[in-house]
Amino acid sequence: MRANKIHRRKTKGVGLVESIVMAIVLIPVTLFFLDLIVLVLANSINDSACKNAARVAANQKTIEDAAPAAEKAVAAYSKNSIIRSLKLLTIDYDEANHTNVKVTTQLKVHMPIPFPGYSDFTFLARDVEPILVK
């Protein structure tokens, strides 16, 4: 009788093993996508800040008025544990011809779950707007 019995593998622990293997794969992929979302949002914030600073500067008559107005527009964006700094790098106001103003901003981001060797990223944005006030 014993020889006729077919010995089957026990399947009680298979579900647990599959769950652990999937978690080992799924958790790093999820964290990678979280970092990508943070990078996309940070780039969007930097572009928005640069565009707002250029628009505000384009509504001023002189560079003496444009620079503080652009600084104030950039300062309106709040810093947090992810956004380390957001600053106005350059402002090029064409005072001679009154044609356009060029603004460059820099945003430094600290990743919530850093890539190996890449915990901080720096984004630069540049925008050109026509000067509206003559």
Tab-separated table of C-alpha atoms in Angstrom, residues 9-130:
chain	number	residue	atom	x	y	z
A	9	ARG	CA	4.959	18.420	-2.283
A	10	LYS	CA	3.318	20.393	0.413
A	11	THR	CA	2.031	23.744	-0.851
A	12	LYS	CA	1.383	25.481	2.441
A	13	GLY	CA	4.359	27.893	2.301
A	14	VAL	CA	4.332	28.692	-1.426
A	15	GLY	CA	2.086	31.755	-1.103
A	16	LEU	CA	4.310	33.257	1.561
A	17	VAL	CA	7.461	32.691	-0.495
A	18	GLU	CA	5.831	34.258	-3.568
A	19	SER	CA	4.792	37.289	-1.513
A	20	ILE	CA	8.299	37.781	-0.146
A	21	VAL	CA	9.891	37.511	-3.596
A	22	MET	CA	7.381	39.981	-5.063
A	23	ALA	CA	8.008	42.408	-2.188
A	24	ILE	CA	11.752	42.235	-2.826
A	25	VAL	CA	11.106	43.266	-6.430
A	26	LEU	CA	8.131	45.586	-5.971
A	27	ILE	CA	9.386	47.780	-3.107
A	28	PRO	CA	12.547	49.082	-4.869
A	29	VAL	CA	10.580	49.716	-8.063
A	30	THR	CA	7.955	51.673	-6.114
A	31	LEU	CA	10.620	53.739	-4.345
A	32	PHE	CA	12.308	54.456	-7.690
A	33	PHE	CA	9.031	55.782	-9.099
A	34	LEU	CA	8.527	57.913	-5.984
A	35	ASP	CA	11.911	59.533	-6.628
A	36	LEU	CA	10.969	60.123	-10.264
A	37	ILE	CA	7.747	61.833	-9.199
A	38	VAL	CA	9.728	64.095	-6.847
A	39	LEU	CA	12.123	65.003	-9.675
A	40	VAL	CA	9.285	65.845	-12.069
A	41	LEU	CA	7.497	67.993	-9.476
A	42	ALA	CA	10.733	69.789	-8.544
A	43	ASN	CA	11.445	70.579	-12.183
A	44	SER	CA	7.907	71.903	-12.580
A	45	ILE	CA	8.284	74.141	-9.519
A	46	ASN	CA	11.578	75.505	-10.840
A	47	ASP	CA	10.075	76.255	-14.267
A	48	SER	CA	7.091	77.953	-12.674
A	49	ALA	CA	9.273	80.077	-10.384
A	50	CYS	CA	11.485	81.127	-13.283
A	51	LYS	CA	8.540	82.069	-15.476
A	52	ASN	CA	6.912	84.076	-12.677
A	53	ALA	CA	10.168	85.904	-11.931
A	54	ALA	CA	10.620	86.776	-15.613
A	55	ARG	CA	7.035	88.007	-15.913
A	56	VAL	CA	7.352	90.201	-12.847
A	57	ALA	CA	10.687	91.597	-14.053
A	58	ALA	CA	9.208	92.315	-17.495
A	59	ASN	CA	6.574	94.541	-15.876
A	60	GLN	CA	9.195	96.885	-14.373
A	61	LYS	CA	10.671	99.994	-16.002
A	62	THR	CA	14.300	99.598	-14.882
A	63	ILE	CA	16.698	96.895	-13.763
A	64	GLU	CA	16.734	98.515	-10.311
A	65	ASP	CA	13.030	97.724	-10.005
A	66	ALA	CA	13.124	94.415	-11.900
A	67	ALA	CA	15.769	92.624	-9.807
A	68	PRO	CA	14.045	93.012	-6.405
A	69	ALA	CA	10.667	92.181	-7.933
A	70	ALA	CA	12.059	88.979	-9.446
A	71	GLU	CA	13.748	88.056	-6.133
A	72	LYS	CA	10.436	88.557	-4.343
A	73	ALA	CA	8.632	86.346	-6.879
A	74	VAL	CA	11.166	83.543	-6.342
A	75	ALA	CA	11.058	83.959	-2.548
A	76	ALA	CA	7.302	83.287	-2.619
A	77	TYR	CA	8.034	79.595	-3.197
A	78	SER	CA	8.514	77.839	0.116
A	79	LYS	CA	11.413	75.567	0.940
A	80	ASN	CA	10.922	72.237	2.719
A	81	SER	CA	12.800	69.043	3.492
A	82	ILE	CA	12.907	68.098	-0.191
A	83	ILE	CA	13.501	71.522	-1.782
A	84	ARG	CA	16.747	72.702	-0.217
A	85	SER	CA	17.093	76.012	-2.047
A	86	LEU	CA	15.494	78.000	-4.822
A	87	LYS	CA	17.342	81.097	-5.921
A	88	LEU	CA	17.532	83.591	-8.724
A	89	LEU	CA	20.897	83.157	-10.449
A	90	THR	CA	20.833	85.769	-13.200
A	91	ILE	CA	18.592	88.480	-14.506
A	92	ASP	CA	19.457	90.074	-17.849
A	93	TYR	CA	17.291	93.135	-18.398
A	94	ASP	CA	17.745	94.780	-21.812
A	95	GLU	CA	17.460	98.356	-20.603
A	96	ALA	CA	18.889	99.903	-23.774
A	97	ASN	CA	16.396	98.482	-26.276
A	98	HIS	CA	13.571	97.463	-23.909
A	99	THR	CA	13.057	94.213	-25.811
A	100	ASN	CA	13.203	91.351	-23.297
A	101	VAL	CA	14.311	90.128	-19.899
A	102	LYS	CA	16.090	86.808	-19.308
A	103	VAL	CA	15.913	85.109	-15.921
A	104	THR	CA	17.728	81.998	-14.684
A	105	THR	CA	16.787	80.149	-11.487
A	106	GLN	CA	18.400	77.258	-9.646
A	107	LEU	CA	16.599	74.665	-7.527
A	108	LYS	CA	18.389	72.118	-5.327
A	109	VAL	CA	16.448	68.980	-4.420
A	110	HIS	CA	17.217	66.399	-1.744
A	111	MET	CA	15.772	63.023	-2.676
A	112	PRO	CA	13.474	61.332	-0.121
A	113	ILE	CA	14.865	57.892	-1.028
A	114	PRO	CA	18.205	58.659	-2.697
A	115	PHE	CA	19.632	56.758	-5.614
A	116	PRO	CA	22.986	55.238	-4.683
A	117	GLY	CA	25.420	58.132	-5.002
A	118	TYR	CA	22.764	60.693	-5.994
A	119	SER	CA	21.107	62.229	-2.973
A	120	ASP	CA	20.924	65.809	-4.304
A	121	PHE	CA	19.946	67.119	-7.734
A	122	THR	CA	20.241	70.639	-9.144
A	123	PHE	CA	17.815	72.027	-11.715
A	124	LEU	CA	18.356	75.161	-13.786
A	125	ALA	CA	15.551	76.980	-15.570
A	126	ARG	CA	15.741	79.895	-17.965
A	127	ASP	CA	12.907	82.022	-19.270
A	128	VAL	CA	12.722	84.990	-21.632
A	129	GLU	CA	9.809	87.416	-21.506
A	130	PRO	CA	9.213	90.597	-23.511
